[in-house]
Amino acid sequence: MSGYKNFAVVGAGSTGSFIIRQLLKDKSAGIVDNVVVLTREGSKTTVDGDAKLIPVDYSNKVSVKNALVGVDVVISTLASTVLHLQVGLAEAAKEAGAKLFVPSEFGAQTEGETEGFLGFKASIQTQLKAVGLPYTLFYTGGFADFIWTSYFGLDIKSGKATIGGEGKKQNVFTSRVDIARYVSYILTHLPAEQLNYRSFTLVGDTKSFNEVFREYEAKTGKKLEVTNVPVSELDTRLAANPRDIFAILHKAWSTGPEPKKENDNHLYPGWNPSSLLDNIPVA
C-alpha cells in the first residue's frame, strides 16, 4: 500500500457523510491516520467517530489554510450551488501543503463538456489546473440509493414514477456507500503518480429505467404507474430555470451519451457494488 493517509473532507452532507464514515472505518483499520472535516462557520454539523471537525469561513483563505495544515488530500463534497468555492479551497490547500485535491464531481463525466451544469463543472477543472495542485476526478453516475424520492419524480413506494423521455436509455448508477468505499480505497492504495490529473469511472450498475421498473415489478408483484415527460418539456423547464434539478437529471438520463464500456472497477479488487434494484426502498 502506497497511497495517502491524511484527509480533509469539505462538507458533511449527502455525499460527504458517507466518505467521512468510510475514512473513519479505514482509520480504525490502520489504513488512514487522520480525518479532518471542514464545515461552514455557524453550521450545526456533527460527526460521529474520531474525526476533527473544524468550522471555517470558506471565503477566508487564511481560515481554510490553517485548517488544512498536515492534510495530504482534500476531498470536496460541496453542493452544486457552491461549487465555485472549490478554486479558493484548492489555493488554500496548496499553500497549506496538501498534495491532491478531489473536486465535487461524483456524477456524470464532465471532461470536455462546454455547456450547462456539466460545462460549469468542467470549467472548474481548468481553473484547478491553473492553481497547480494535482486533482483526481471520480465519475459515479447517479446515486443509486438517493434518487428514489418524489423530488426526482421517483417515489416508487407510492406506486408511481415520472421520468424524462421514453426510459430506454442505459445509465450508470452507484450507491453512496459503494462510492465512499471506492474513493477511500483508490486514494489510500494507489501511488500519487497514478492519481494526479486522472479521472476514475466507477460503475455500480448500468440500467435503463424501463429495465429497472420491470425488475421491480417482477420482484414485488406491484405494478408501477409510469408517466413520461417529453424531452421538449424538459427543455422548456430548463429555459425557465437552468437549475431545475429534475429537468437537468432527467434530460441527462434520457438524452445523454451512452455509458462507456470501459470503467475502472477492476482497480479495487473485490469491490462488489450493489445493484440499482437493491437500492429501491420497498414499502
PDB file of C-alpha atoms in Angstrom:
ATOM      1  CA  MET A   1       0.000   0.000   0.000  1.00  0.00           C
ATOM      2  CA  SER A   2       1.471   3.336  -1.041  1.00  0.00           C
ATOM      3  CA  GLY A   3      -1.382   5.866  -1.018  1.00  0.00           C
ATOM      4  CA  TYR A   4      -2.226   8.826   1.186  1.00  0.00           C
ATOM      5  CA  LYS A   5      -3.054   8.732   4.892  1.00  0.00           C
ATOM      6  CA  ASN A   6      -4.202  12.224   5.959  1.00  0.00           C
ATOM      7  CA  PHE A   7      -7.517  13.530   4.641  1.00  0.00           C
ATOM      8  CA  ALA A   8      -9.821  16.505   4.859  1.00  0.00           C
ATOM      9  CA  VAL A   9     -13.424  16.302   3.690  1.00  0.00           C
ATOM     10  CA  VAL A  10     -15.122  19.587   2.859  1.00  0.00           C
ATOM     11  CA  GLY A  11     -18.793  19.244   3.653  1.00  0.00           C
ATOM     12  CA  ALA A  12     -20.562  16.510   5.616  1.00  0.00           C
ATOM     13  CA  GLY A  13     -23.848  16.322   3.744  1.00  0.00           C
ATOM     14  CA  SER A  14     -25.451  13.765   1.470  1.00  0.00           C
ATOM     15  CA  THR A  15     -22.171  12.694  -0.137  1.00  0.00           C
ATOM     16  CA  GLY A  16     -19.547  13.800   2.351  1.00  0.00           C
ATOM     17  CA  SER A  17     -21.073  11.955   5.296  1.00  0.00           C
ATOM     18  CA  PHE A  18     -20.606   8.609   3.532  1.00  0.00           C
ATOM     19  CA  ILE A  19     -16.972   9.350   2.627  1.00  0.00           C
ATOM     20  CA  ILE A  20     -16.252  10.500   6.176  1.00  0.00           C
ATOM     21  CA  ARG A  21     -17.684   7.291   7.639  1.00  0.00           C
ATOM     22  CA  GLN A  22     -15.603   5.153   5.285  1.00  0.00           C
ATOM     23  CA  LEU A  23     -12.392   7.066   6.022  1.00  0.00           C
ATOM     24  CA  LEU A  24     -13.047   6.628   9.740  1.00  0.00           C
ATOM     25  CA  LYS A  25     -13.541   2.885   9.223  1.00  0.00           C
ATOM     26  CA  ASP A  26     -10.214   2.811   7.427  1.00  0.00           C
ATOM     27  CA  LYS A  27      -8.659   4.826  10.241  1.00  0.00           C
ATOM     28  CA  SER A  28      -9.827   2.189  12.731  1.00  0.00           C
ATOM     29  CA  ALA A  29      -8.209  -0.418  10.478  1.00  0.00           C
ATOM     30  CA  GLY A  30      -4.897   1.478  10.486  1.00  0.00           C
ATOM     31  CA  ILE A  31      -5.095   2.452   6.816  1.00  0.00           C
ATOM     32  CA  VAL A  32      -5.800   6.168   7.438  1.00  0.00           C
ATOM     33  CA  ASP A  33      -4.027   8.322  10.029  1.00  0.00           C
ATOM     34  CA  ASN A  34      -6.143  11.474  10.288  1.00  0.00           C
ATOM     35  CA  VAL A  35      -9.545  12.709   9.124  1.00  0.00           C
ATOM     36  CA  VAL A  36     -10.451  16.407   9.240  1.00  0.00           C
ATOM     37  CA  VAL A  37     -13.944  17.664   8.381  1.00  0.00           C
ATOM     38  CA  LEU A  38     -14.466  21.263   7.293  1.00  0.00           C
ATOM     39  CA  THR A  39     -17.886  22.870   7.719  1.00  0.00           C
ATOM     40  CA  ARG A  40     -19.251  26.392   7.404  1.00  0.00           C
ATOM     41  CA  GLU A  41     -18.966  28.669  10.412  1.00  0.00           C
ATOM     42  CA  GLY A  42     -22.249  28.550  12.271  1.00  0.00           C
ATOM     43  CA  SER A  43     -23.124  25.104  10.926  1.00  0.00           C
ATOM     44  CA  LYS A  44     -24.686  22.631  13.362  1.00  0.00           C
ATOM     45  CA  THR A  45     -22.932  19.707  11.653  1.00  0.00           C
ATOM     46  CA  THR A  46     -21.809  16.882  13.921  1.00  0.00           C
ATOM     47  CA  VAL A  47     -19.621  13.926  13.042  1.00  0.00           C
ATOM     48  CA  ASP A  48     -19.613  10.565  14.777  1.00  0.00           C
ATOM     49  CA  GLY A  49     -16.234   8.959  15.309  1.00  0.00           C
ATOM     50  CA  ASP A  50     -12.655  10.071  15.559  1.00  0.00           C
ATOM     51  CA  ALA A  51     -12.661  12.993  13.120  1.00  0.00           C
ATOM     52  CA  LYS A  52     -11.576  16.568  13.793  1.00  0.00           C
ATOM     53  CA  LEU A  53     -14.422  18.959  12.975  1.00  0.00           C
ATOM     54  CA  ILE A  54     -13.265  22.465  12.019  1.00  0.00           C
ATOM     55  CA  PRO A  55     -15.712  25.290  11.194  1.00  0.00           C
ATOM     56  CA  VAL A  56     -14.224  27.690   8.620  1.00  0.00           C
ATOM     57  CA  ASP A  57     -15.127  30.735   6.559  1.00  0.00           C
ATOM     58  CA  TYR A  58     -14.773  29.384   3.022  1.00  0.00           C
ATOM     59  CA  SER A  59     -14.245  32.920   1.693  1.00  0.00           C
ATOM     60  CA  ASN A  60     -11.287  33.462   4.042  1.00  0.00           C
ATOM     61  CA  LYS A  61      -8.219  31.739   2.587  1.00  0.00           C
ATOM     62  CA  VAL A  62      -6.250  32.047   5.832  1.00  0.00           C
ATOM     63  CA  SER A  63      -9.041  30.335   7.774  1.00  0.00           C
ATOM     64  CA  VAL A  64      -9.130  27.442   5.314  1.00  0.00           C
ATOM     65  CA  LYS A  65      -5.335  27.196   5.042  1.00  0.00           C
ATOM     66  CA  ASN A  66      -4.913  26.918   8.807  1.00  0.00           C
ATOM     67  CA  ALA A  67      -7.492  24.129   8.937  1.00  0.00           C
ATOM     68  CA  LEU A  68      -5.678  22.129   6.255  1.00  0.00           C
ATOM     69  CA  VAL A  69      -2.166  22.087   7.672  1.00  0.00           C
ATOM     70  CA  GLY A  70      -0.948  18.471   7.782  1.00  0.00           C
ATOM     71  CA  VAL A  71      -3.539  17.245   5.272  1.00  0.00           C
ATOM     72  CA  ASP A  72      -2.430  15.259   2.202  1.00  0.00           C
ATOM     73  CA  VAL A  73      -5.724  15.059   0.300  1.00  0.00           C
ATOM     74  CA  VAL A  74      -8.663  17.472   0.300  1.00  0.00           C
ATOM     75  CA  ILE A  75     -11.958  15.907  -0.819  1.00  0.00           C
ATOM     76  CA  SER A  76     -14.652  18.413  -1.743  1.00  0.00           C
ATOM     77  CA  THR A  77     -18.265  17.285  -1.452  1.00  0.00           C
ATOM     78  CA  LEU A  78     -19.745  20.763  -1.749  1.00  0.00           C
ATOM     79  CA  ALA A  79     -23.263  21.104  -3.114  1.00  0.00           C
ATOM     80  CA  SER A  80     -23.911  22.252  -6.684  1.00  0.00           C
ATOM     81  CA  THR A  81     -24.831  25.770  -5.556  1.00  0.00           C
ATOM     82  CA  VAL A  82     -21.400  26.481  -4.074  1.00  0.00           C
ATOM     83  CA  LEU A  83     -19.041  24.634  -6.410  1.00  0.00           C
ATOM     84  CA  HIS A  84     -17.396  27.945  -7.317  1.00  0.00           C
ATOM     85  CA  LEU A  85     -15.768  27.944  -3.864  1.00  0.00           C
ATOM     86  CA  GLN A  86     -13.579  24.992  -4.845  1.00  0.00           C
ATOM     87  CA  VAL A  87     -10.888  27.041  -6.597  1.00  0.00           C
ATOM     88  CA  GLY A  88     -10.276  29.083  -3.454  1.00  0.00           C
ATOM     89  CA  LEU A  89     -10.236  25.864  -1.427  1.00  0.00           C
ATOM     90  CA  ALA A  90      -7.617  24.402  -3.740  1.00  0.00           C
ATOM     91  CA  GLU A  91      -5.470  27.540  -3.482  1.00  0.00           C
ATOM     92  CA  ALA A  92      -5.599  27.386   0.315  1.00  0.00           C
ATOM     93  CA  ALA A  93      -4.914  23.645   0.268  1.00  0.00           C
ATOM     94  CA  LYS A  94      -1.822  24.121  -1.877  1.00  0.00           C
ATOM     95  CA  GLU A  95      -0.492  26.819   0.457  1.00  0.00           C
ATOM     96  CA  ALA A  96      -1.121  24.512   3.424  1.00  0.00           C
ATOM     97  CA  GLY A  97       0.985  21.784   1.808  1.00  0.00           C
ATOM     98  CA  ALA A  98      -1.733  19.438   0.510  1.00  0.00           C
ATOM     99  CA  LYS A  99      -0.701  17.158  -2.325  1.00  0.00           C
ATOM    100  CA  LEU A 100      -4.036  16.344  -4.008  1.00  0.00           C
ATOM    101  CA  PHE A 101      -7.487  17.864  -4.479  1.00  0.00           C
ATOM    102  CA  VAL A 102     -10.643  15.891  -5.240  1.00  0.00           C
ATOM    103  CA  PRO A 103     -13.347  18.213  -6.600  1.00  0.00           C
ATOM    104  CA  SER A 104     -17.032  17.531  -6.078  1.00  0.00           C
ATOM    105  CA  GLU A 105     -17.756  15.571  -9.248  1.00  0.00           C
ATOM    106  CA  PHE A 106     -19.436  12.289  -8.181  1.00  0.00           C
ATOM    107  CA  GLY A 107     -21.814  12.162 -11.134  1.00  0.00           C
ATOM    108  CA  ALA A 108     -21.721  12.165 -14.916  1.00  0.00           C
ATOM    109  CA  GLN A 109     -18.478  12.626 -16.823  1.00  0.00           C
ATOM    110  CA  THR A 110     -17.681  16.313 -17.303  1.00  0.00           C
ATOM    111  CA  GLU A 111     -14.303  16.376 -19.041  1.00  0.00           C
ATOM    112  CA  GLY A 112     -14.695  18.071 -22.412  1.00  0.00           C
ATOM    113  CA  GLU A 113     -18.175  19.420 -21.660  1.00  0.00           C
ATOM    114  CA  THR A 114     -18.781  23.083 -22.515  1.00  0.00           C
ATOM    115  CA  GLU A 115     -22.465  23.748 -21.853  1.00  0.00           C
ATOM    116  CA  GLY A 116     -24.857  23.724 -18.927  1.00  0.00           C
ATOM    117  CA  PHE A 117     -24.091  22.412 -15.476  1.00  0.00           C
ATOM    118  CA  LEU A 118     -21.600  19.804 -16.705  1.00  0.00           C
ATOM    119  CA  GLY A 119     -19.782  22.511 -18.650  1.00  0.00           C
ATOM    120  CA  PHE A 120     -19.596  24.608 -15.493  1.00  0.00           C
ATOM    121  CA  LYS A 121     -18.013  21.696 -13.631  1.00  0.00           C
ATOM    122  CA  ALA A 122     -15.513  21.234 -16.462  1.00  0.00           C
ATOM    123  CA  SER A 123     -14.570  24.921 -16.279  1.00  0.00           C
ATOM    124  CA  ILE A 124     -13.613  24.432 -12.634  1.00  0.00           C
ATOM    125  CA  GLN A 125     -11.152  21.741 -13.708  1.00  0.00           C
ATOM    126  CA  THR A 126      -9.465  24.293 -15.974  1.00  0.00           C
ATOM    127  CA  GLN A 127      -9.184  26.704 -13.058  1.00  0.00           C
ATOM    128  CA  LEU A 128      -7.794  23.962 -10.816  1.00  0.00           C
ATOM    129  CA  LYS A 129      -5.051  23.257 -13.356  1.00  0.00           C
ATOM    130  CA  ALA A 130      -4.044  26.910 -13.107  1.00  0.00           C
ATOM    131  CA  VAL A 131      -3.760  26.575  -9.321  1.00  0.00           C
ATOM    132  CA  GLY A 132      -1.130  23.876  -9.817  1.00  0.00           C
ATOM    133  CA  LEU A 133      -2.426  21.422  -7.207  1.00  0.00           C
ATOM    134  CA  PRO A 134      -2.958  17.970  -8.790  1.00  0.00           C
ATOM    135  CA  TYR A 135      -6.534  16.726  -8.764  1.00  0.00           C
ATOM    136  CA  THR A 136      -8.400  13.448  -9.125  1.00  0.00           C
ATOM    137  CA  LEU A 137     -11.925  13.085 -10.528  1.00  0.00           C
ATOM    138  CA  PHE A 138     -14.419  10.353  -9.651  1.00  0.00           C
ATOM    139  CA  TYR A 139     -17.280   9.709 -12.083  1.00  0.00           C
ATOM    140  CA  THR A 140     -20.027   7.649 -10.473  1.00  0.00           C
ATOM    141  CA  GLY A 141     -23.214   8.179 -12.430  1.00  0.00           C
ATOM    142  CA  GLY A 142     -26.377   8.832 -10.425  1.00  0.00           C
ATOM    143  CA  PHE A 143     -26.686   7.882  -6.768  1.00  0.00           C
ATOM    144  CA  ALA A 144     -28.449   4.512  -6.761  1.00  0.00           C
ATOM    145  CA  ASP A 145     -29.618   4.953  -3.163  1.00  0.00           C
ATOM    146  CA  PHE A 146     -30.654   8.614  -3.339  1.00  0.00           C
ATOM    147  CA  ILE A 147     -32.868   9.074  -6.394  1.00  0.00           C
ATOM    148  CA  TRP A 148     -35.951   7.202  -5.185  1.00  0.00           C
ATOM    149  CA  THR A 149     -37.910  10.200  -3.895  1.00  0.00           C
ATOM    150  CA  SER A 150     -40.720  12.440  -5.147  1.00  0.00           C
ATOM    151  CA  TYR A 151     -38.135  15.223  -5.551  1.00  0.00           C
ATOM    152  CA  PHE A 152     -36.761  13.332  -8.547  1.00  0.00           C
ATOM    153  CA  GLY A 153     -40.156  12.004  -9.626  1.00  0.00           C
ATOM    154  CA  LEU A 154     -39.205   8.519  -8.463  1.00  0.00           C
ATOM    155  CA  ASP A 155     -41.195   7.882  -5.285  1.00  0.00           C
ATOM    156  CA  ILE A 156     -41.538   4.194  -6.082  1.00  0.00           C
ATOM    157  CA  LYS A 157     -43.139   3.414  -2.711  1.00  0.00           C
ATOM    158  CA  SER A 158     -46.180   5.413  -3.848  1.00  0.00           C
ATOM    159  CA  GLY A 159     -46.518   3.146  -6.865  1.00  0.00           C
ATOM    160  CA  LYS A 160     -45.782   5.990  -9.284  1.00  0.00           C
ATOM    161  CA  ALA A 161     -42.769   7.234 -11.242  1.00  0.00           C
ATOM    162  CA  THR A 162     -42.200  10.183 -13.560  1.00  0.00           C
ATOM    163  CA  ILE A 163     -39.286  10.013 -15.976  1.00  0.00           C
ATOM    164  CA  GLY A 164     -37.931  12.102 -18.817  1.00  0.00           C
ATOM    165  CA  GLY A 165     -38.129  10.693 -22.325  1.00  0.00           C
ATOM    166  CA  GLU A 166     -39.029   7.100 -23.058  1.00  0.00           C
ATOM    167  CA  GLY A 167     -36.974   5.430 -20.318  1.00  0.00           C
ATOM    168  CA  LYS A 168     -34.983   3.333 -22.785  1.00  0.00           C
ATOM    169  CA  LYS A 169     -31.510   4.807 -22.396  1.00  0.00           C
ATOM    170  CA  GLN A 170     -28.895   2.998 -20.337  1.00  0.00           C
ATOM    171  CA  ASN A 171     -27.445   4.956 -17.408  1.00  0.00           C
ATOM    172  CA  VAL A 172     -24.860   4.360 -14.708  1.00  0.00           C
ATOM    173  CA  PHE A 173     -25.845   4.362 -11.033  1.00  0.00           C
ATOM    174  CA  THR A 174     -23.715   3.751  -7.940  1.00  0.00           C
ATOM    175  CA  SER A 175     -24.742   3.883  -4.280  1.00  0.00           C
ATOM    176  CA  ARG A 176     -23.044   6.365  -1.971  1.00  0.00           C
ATOM    177  CA  VAL A 177     -21.792   3.573   0.283  1.00  0.00           C
ATOM    178  CA  ASP A 178     -20.064   1.973  -2.687  1.00  0.00           C
ATOM    179  CA  ILE A 179     -18.736   5.338  -3.891  1.00  0.00           C
ATOM    180  CA  ALA A 180     -17.201   6.016  -0.489  1.00  0.00           C
ATOM    181  CA  ARG A 181     -15.586   2.574  -0.393  1.00  0.00           C
ATOM    182  CA  TYR A 182     -14.103   3.028  -3.851  1.00  0.00           C
ATOM    183  CA  VAL A 183     -12.842   6.583  -3.272  1.00  0.00           C
ATOM    184  CA  SER A 184     -11.172   5.668   0.001  1.00  0.00           C
ATOM    185  CA  TYR A 185      -9.558   2.555  -1.464  1.00  0.00           C
ATOM    186  CA  ILE A 186      -8.140   4.336  -4.504  1.00  0.00           C
ATOM    187  CA  LEU A 187      -6.759   7.263  -2.522  1.00  0.00           C
ATOM    188  CA  THR A 188      -5.165   5.062   0.121  1.00  0.00           C
ATOM    189  CA  HIS A 189      -3.759   2.338  -2.136  1.00  0.00           C
ATOM    190  CA  LEU A 190      -2.649   3.836  -5.443  1.00  0.00           C
ATOM    191  CA  PRO A 191       0.631   5.800  -5.608  1.00  0.00           C
ATOM    192  CA  ALA A 192       0.472   9.556  -6.224  1.00  0.00           C
ATOM    193  CA  GLU A 193       1.713   9.324  -9.792  1.00  0.00           C
ATOM    194  CA  GLN A 194      -1.355   7.228 -10.652  1.00  0.00           C
ATOM    195  CA  LEU A 195      -3.728   9.800  -9.137  1.00  0.00           C
ATOM    196  CA  ASN A 196      -2.503  13.155 -10.413  1.00  0.00           C
ATOM    197  CA  TYR A 197      -4.788  14.757 -13.023  1.00  0.00           C
ATOM    198  CA  ARG A 198      -6.618  11.485 -13.551  1.00  0.00           C
ATOM    199  CA  SER A 199     -10.272  10.532 -13.668  1.00  0.00           C
ATOM    200  CA  PHE A 200     -11.756   7.253 -12.434  1.00  0.00           C
ATOM    201  CA  THR A 201     -15.021   5.856 -13.735  1.00  0.00           C
ATOM    202  CA  LEU A 202     -16.773   3.535 -11.303  1.00  0.00           C
ATOM    203  CA  VAL A 203     -19.946   1.674 -12.181  1.00  0.00           C
ATOM    204  CA  GLY A 204     -22.274   0.179  -9.633  1.00  0.00           C
ATOM    205  CA  ASP A 205     -24.952  -0.795 -12.150  1.00  0.00           C
ATOM    206  CA  THR A 206     -25.991   0.080 -15.693  1.00  0.00           C
ATOM    207  CA  LYS A 207     -29.702   0.008 -16.426  1.00  0.00           C
ATOM    208  CA  SER A 208     -32.477   1.855 -18.233  1.00  0.00           C
ATOM    209  CA  PHE A 209     -35.410   2.981 -16.109  1.00  0.00           C
ATOM    210  CA  ASN A 210     -37.686   0.690 -18.100  1.00  0.00           C
ATOM    211  CA  GLU A 211     -35.475  -2.269 -17.212  1.00  0.00           C
ATOM    212  CA  VAL A 212     -35.319  -1.499 -13.516  1.00  0.00           C
ATOM    213  CA  PHE A 213     -39.093  -0.871 -13.362  1.00  0.00           C
ATOM    214  CA  ARG A 214     -39.702  -4.311 -14.901  1.00  0.00           C
ATOM    215  CA  GLU A 215     -37.298  -5.873 -12.392  1.00  0.00           C
ATOM    216  CA  TYR A 216     -39.052  -4.093  -9.523  1.00  0.00           C
ATOM    217  CA  GLU A 217     -42.470  -5.276 -10.664  1.00  0.00           C
ATOM    218  CA  ALA A 218     -41.217  -8.846 -11.039  1.00  0.00           C
ATOM    219  CA  LYS A 219     -39.605  -8.779  -7.584  1.00  0.00           C
ATOM    220  CA  THR A 220     -42.504  -7.196  -5.692  1.00  0.00           C
ATOM    221  CA  GLY A 221     -45.542  -8.117  -7.769  1.00  0.00           C
ATOM    222  CA  LYS A 222     -46.543  -4.436  -7.717  1.00  0.00           C
ATOM    223  CA  LYS A 223     -47.467  -2.570 -10.889  1.00  0.00           C
ATOM    224  CA  LEU A 224     -45.964   0.910 -11.321  1.00  0.00           C
ATOM    225  CA  GLU A 225     -47.798   3.823 -12.884  1.00  0.00           C
ATOM    226  CA  VAL A 226     -45.146   5.489 -15.073  1.00  0.00           C
ATOM    227  CA  THR A 227     -45.513   8.975 -16.556  1.00  0.00           C
ATOM    228  CA  ASN A 228     -43.156  10.006 -19.368  1.00  0.00           C
ATOM    229  CA  VAL A 229     -42.223  13.681 -19.695  1.00  0.00           C
ATOM    230  CA  PRO A 230     -41.251  14.645 -23.268  1.00  0.00           C
ATOM    231  CA  VAL A 231     -37.733  15.970 -23.716  1.00  0.00           C
ATOM    232  CA  SER A 232     -39.226  19.124 -25.253  1.00  0.00           C
ATOM    233  CA  GLU A 233     -40.972  19.797 -21.942  1.00  0.00           C
ATOM    234  CA  LEU A 234     -37.704  19.303 -20.063  1.00  0.00           C
ATOM    235  CA  ASP A 235     -36.104  21.852 -22.400  1.00  0.00           C
ATOM    236  CA  THR A 236     -38.886  24.318 -21.651  1.00  0.00           C
ATOM    237  CA  ARG A 237     -38.361  23.875 -17.924  1.00  0.00           C
ATOM    238  CA  LEU A 238     -34.620  24.390 -18.274  1.00  0.00           C
ATOM    239  CA  ALA A 239     -35.110  27.544 -20.323  1.00  0.00           C
ATOM    240  CA  ALA A 240     -37.237  28.921 -17.496  1.00  0.00           C
ATOM    241  CA  ASN A 241     -34.908  27.683 -14.751  1.00  0.00           C
ATOM    242  CA  PRO A 242     -31.423  26.371 -15.678  1.00  0.00           C
ATOM    243  CA  ARG A 243     -31.059  24.948 -12.136  1.00  0.00           C
ATOM    244  CA  ASP A 244     -34.205  22.794 -12.311  1.00  0.00           C
ATOM    245  CA  ILE A 245     -32.705  19.609 -10.865  1.00  0.00           C
ATOM    246  CA  PHE A 246     -35.491  17.328 -12.106  1.00  0.00           C
ATOM    247  CA  ALA A 247     -35.120  18.637 -15.656  1.00  0.00           C
ATOM    248  CA  ILE A 248     -31.305  18.556 -15.538  1.00  0.00           C
ATOM    249  CA  LEU A 249     -31.153  14.954 -14.390  1.00  0.00           C
ATOM    250  CA  HIS A 250     -33.966  13.550 -16.483  1.00  0.00           C
ATOM    251  CA  LYS A 251     -32.688  15.203 -19.637  1.00  0.00           C
ATOM    252  CA  ALA A 252     -29.245  13.716 -18.976  1.00  0.00           C
ATOM    253  CA  TRP A 253     -30.791  10.319 -18.248  1.00  0.00           C
ATOM    254  CA  SER A 254     -32.896  10.430 -21.421  1.00  0.00           C
ATOM    255  CA  THR A 255     -30.603  12.102 -23.976  1.00  0.00           C
ATOM    256  CA  GLY A 256     -27.050  11.978 -22.601  1.00  0.00           C
ATOM    257  CA  PRO A 257     -24.268   9.875 -24.119  1.00  0.00           C
ATOM    258  CA  GLU A 258     -24.450   6.126 -23.725  1.00  0.00           C
ATOM    259  CA  PRO A 259     -22.247   4.786 -20.898  1.00  0.00           C
ATOM    260  CA  LYS A 260     -18.759   3.781 -21.940  1.00  0.00           C
ATOM    261  CA  LYS A 261     -17.981   0.088 -21.824  1.00  0.00           C
ATOM    262  CA  GLU A 262     -14.640   0.762 -20.151  1.00  0.00           C
ATOM    263  CA  ASN A 263     -14.525   1.535 -16.433  1.00  0.00           C
ATOM    264  CA  ASP A 264     -12.083   1.409 -13.533  1.00  0.00           C
ATOM    265  CA  ASN A 265     -13.887  -1.040 -11.257  1.00  0.00           C
ATOM    266  CA  HIS A 266     -11.005  -3.511 -11.579  1.00  0.00           C
ATOM    267  CA  LEU A 267      -8.653  -1.166  -9.718  1.00  0.00           C
ATOM    268  CA  TYR A 268     -10.426  -2.099  -6.495  1.00  0.00           C
ATOM    269  CA  PRO A 269     -10.138  -5.894  -6.270  1.00  0.00           C
ATOM    270  CA  GLY A 270     -13.139  -7.394  -4.557  1.00  0.00           C
ATOM    271  CA  TRP A 271     -15.322  -4.308  -4.963  1.00  0.00           C
ATOM    272  CA  ASN A 272     -18.881  -5.645  -5.030  1.00  0.00           C
ATOM    273  CA  PRO A 273     -21.260  -2.733  -5.595  1.00  0.00           C
ATOM    274  CA  SER A 274     -24.973  -3.152  -5.055  1.00  0.00           C
ATOM    275  CA  SER A 275     -27.406  -3.069  -7.987  1.00  0.00           C
ATOM    276  CA  LEU A 276     -29.906  -0.330  -8.720  1.00  0.00           C
ATOM    277  CA  LEU A 277     -32.750  -2.681  -7.789  1.00  0.00           C
ATOM    278  CA  ASP A 278     -31.085  -3.428  -4.442  1.00  0.00           C
ATOM    279  CA  ASN A 279     -31.377   0.264  -3.556  1.00  0.00           C
ATOM    280  CA  ILE A 280     -35.068   0.795  -4.281  1.00  0.00           C
ATOM    281  CA  PRO A 281     -36.934   1.107  -0.972  1.00  0.00           C
ATOM    282  CA  VAL A 282     -39.725  -1.414  -0.612  1.00  0.00           C
ATOM    283  CA  ALA A 283     -42.864  -0.281   1.165  1.00  0.00           C
TER     284      ALA A 283
END
